[in-house]
Amino acid sequence: QLQLVESGGGLVQAGGSLRLSCAASGSTFSGSVMGWFRQAPGKERDFVATINYESTITYYAEAVKGRFTITRDNAKKTVDLEMNSLKPEDTAVYYCAGRSDTLPTTRESGYDYWGQGTQVTVSS
């Protein structure tokens, strides 16, 4: 089992930055893949970024590539998403997700554990 709690969301102006953090508890964190997804109002939940346990593999959605960075600290059991040059279209609820596998995936169905989400609002 893996419990995930996100933090760090809020309101920011376009062009600004935010850092989301996901705190994990449970033994399943060891060896797991972690990811971030987001869901804008009236839309489906979309992939944002993912990272493997060793931090040697990362994937990003095209919409965030070059602006967002995913990192993890296995000793602290945390996964962060650094978001820069934010745009109004980045407004969404951001979810942390965990996968009981060693290979990252961009598919939502590939993740077994989910946090409750944190709201990010980018004003124009």
CSV table of C-alpha atoms in Angstrom, one decimal:
chain,number,residue,atom,x,y,z
A,1,GLN,CA,0.0,0.0,0.0
A,2,LEU,CA,1.0,3.6,-0.6
A,3,GLN,CA,-0.6,6.7,0.8
A,4,LEU,CA,0.0,10.0,-1.0
A,5,VAL,CA,-0.5,13.5,0.1
A,6,GLU,CA,0.1,16.5,-2.1
A,7,SER,CA,0.9,20.0,-1.0
A,8,GLY,CA,2.1,23.3,-2.5
A,9,GLY,CA,-0.7,24.3,-4.7
A,10,GLY,CA,-2.1,27.8,-4.8
A,11,LEU,CA,-2.8,30.9,-6.9
A,12,VAL,CA,0.0,32.4,-9.0
A,13,GLN,CA,0.2,34.9,-11.8
A,14,ALA,CA,1.2,33.8,-15.3
A,15,GLY,CA,4.9,33.6,-15.7
A,16,GLY,CA,5.3,32.6,-12.0
A,17,SER,CA,6.5,29.4,-10.4
A,18,LEU,CA,5.2,26.9,-7.9
A,19,ARG,CA,6.6,23.8,-6.4
A,20,LEU,CA,4.3,20.9,-5.6
A,21,SER,CA,5.3,18.2,-3.2
A,22,CYS,CA,4.0,14.7,-2.6
A,23,ALA,CA,4.6,12.9,0.6
A,24,ALA,CA,4.4,9.1,0.5
A,25,SER,CA,4.0,6.6,3.3
A,26,GLY,CA,4.0,2.8,3.0
A,27,SER,CA,6.5,0.2,2.1
A,28,THR,CA,5.5,0.2,-1.6
A,29,PHE,CA,7.4,3.4,-2.2
A,30,SER,CA,10.6,1.4,-2.5
A,31,GLY,CA,11.2,0.6,-6.2
A,32,SER,CA,8.1,2.4,-7.3
A,33,VAL,CA,7.5,4.7,-10.2
A,34,MET,CA,5.9,8.1,-9.3
A,35,GLY,CA,4.0,10.5,-11.5
A,36,TRP,CA,2.0,13.7,-11.6
A,37,PHE,CA,-1.3,14.1,-13.5
A,38,ARG,CA,-3.6,17.1,-13.7
A,39,GLN,CA,-7.3,17.6,-14.4
A,40,ALA,CA,-8.7,20.9,-15.6
A,41,PRO,CA,-12.4,21.8,-15.1
A,42,GLY,CA,-14.6,19.8,-17.4
A,43,LYS,CA,-11.7,17.8,-18.8
A,44,GLU,CA,-10.2,14.4,-18.3
A,45,ARG,CA,-7.2,13.8,-16.1
A,46,ASP,CA,-4.0,14.1,-18.2
A,47,PHE,CA,-0.4,12.9,-17.7
A,48,VAL,CA,2.2,15.6,-16.6
A,49,ALA,CA,5.4,13.9,-15.6
A,50,THR,CA,6.8,10.6,-14.3
A,51,ILE,CA,10.1,9.4,-12.8
A,52,ASN,CA,11.5,6.0,-12.0
A,53,TYR,CA,12.9,5.0,-8.6
A,54,GLU,CA,16.5,5.6,-9.5
A,55,SER,CA,15.7,9.0,-11.0
A,56,THR,CA,17.4,7.8,-14.2
A,57,ILE,CA,14.2,8.0,-16.4
A,58,THR,CA,11.8,10.9,-16.7
A,59,TYR,CA,9.0,11.6,-19.1
A,60,TYR,CA,7.1,14.8,-19.6
A,61,ALA,CA,3.9,15.8,-21.4
A,62,GLU,CA,4.7,18.0,-24.4
A,63,ALA,CA,2.7,20.9,-22.9
A,64,VAL,CA,5.1,21.1,-19.9
A,65,LYS,CA,8.4,20.0,-21.3
A,66,GLY,CA,11.1,22.6,-20.6
A,67,ARG,CA,9.0,24.3,-17.9
A,68,PHE,CA,8.3,21.5,-15.3
A,69,THR,CA,10.8,19.3,-13.5
A,70,ILE,CA,10.0,16.2,-11.5
A,71,THR,CA,12.4,15.0,-8.8
A,72,ARG,CA,12.2,12.6,-5.9
A,73,ASP,CA,14.0,12.0,-2.6
A,74,ASN,CA,13.8,8.3,-1.7
A,75,ALA,CA,15.1,8.8,1.8
A,76,LYS,CA,12.4,11.3,2.5
A,77,LYS,CA,9.8,9.5,0.4
A,78,THR,CA,8.8,12.6,-1.4
A,79,VAL,CA,8.2,13.5,-5.1
A,80,ASP,CA,8.3,17.1,-6.2
A,81,LEU,CA,7.1,18.9,-9.3
A,82,GLU,CA,8.8,22.2,-9.9
A,83,MET,CA,6.7,24.4,-12.2
A,84,ASN,CA,8.1,27.4,-13.9
A,85,SER,CA,6.8,29.9,-16.5
A,86,LEU,CA,3.3,29.0,-15.6
A,87,LYS,CA,0.4,29.7,-18.0
A,88,PRO,CA,-3.3,30.0,-17.4
A,89,GLU,CA,-3.8,26.7,-19.2
A,90,ASP,CA,-1.8,25.0,-16.4
A,91,THR,CA,-4.7,25.7,-14.1
A,92,ALA,CA,-5.9,22.3,-12.8
A,93,VAL,CA,-6.1,20.0,-9.8
A,94,TYR,CA,-2.7,18.2,-9.7
A,95,TYR,CA,-2.5,14.6,-8.5
A,96,CYS,CA,0.4,12.6,-7.3
A,97,ALA,CA,0.3,8.9,-8.4
A,98,GLY,CA,2.3,5.8,-7.6
A,99,ARG,CA,2.9,2.7,-9.7
A,100,SER,CA,4.0,-0.7,-8.3
A,101,ASP,CA,6.4,-1.3,-11.2
A,102,THR,CA,9.9,-0.3,-12.1
A,103,LEU,CA,9.1,1.1,-15.6
A,104,PRO,CA,7.5,4.6,-16.0
A,105,THR,CA,4.3,5.0,-18.0
A,106,THR,CA,2.3,7.9,-19.1
A,107,ARG,CA,-1.0,6.0,-18.9
A,108,GLU,CA,-3.3,6.9,-16.1
A,109,SER,CA,-4.4,3.3,-15.8
A,110,GLY,CA,-0.9,2.2,-15.1
A,111,TYR,CA,-0.9,3.8,-11.6
A,112,ASP,CA,-2.2,2.0,-8.6
A,113,TYR,CA,-2.2,4.8,-5.9
A,114,TRP,CA,-3.5,8.3,-6.0
A,115,GLY,CA,-3.4,11.4,-3.8
A,116,GLN,CA,-6.4,13.7,-3.2
A,117,GLY,CA,-5.0,16.4,-5.4
A,118,THR,CA,-4.0,20.0,-4.9
A,119,GLN,CA,-5.4,23.0,-6.8
A,120,VAL,CA,-3.1,25.1,-9.0
A,121,THR,CA,-4.6,28.3,-10.4
A,122,VAL,CA,-2.7,30.5,-12.8
A,123,SER,CA,-4.2,34.0,-13.4
A,124,SER,CA,-3.6,35.9,-16.6
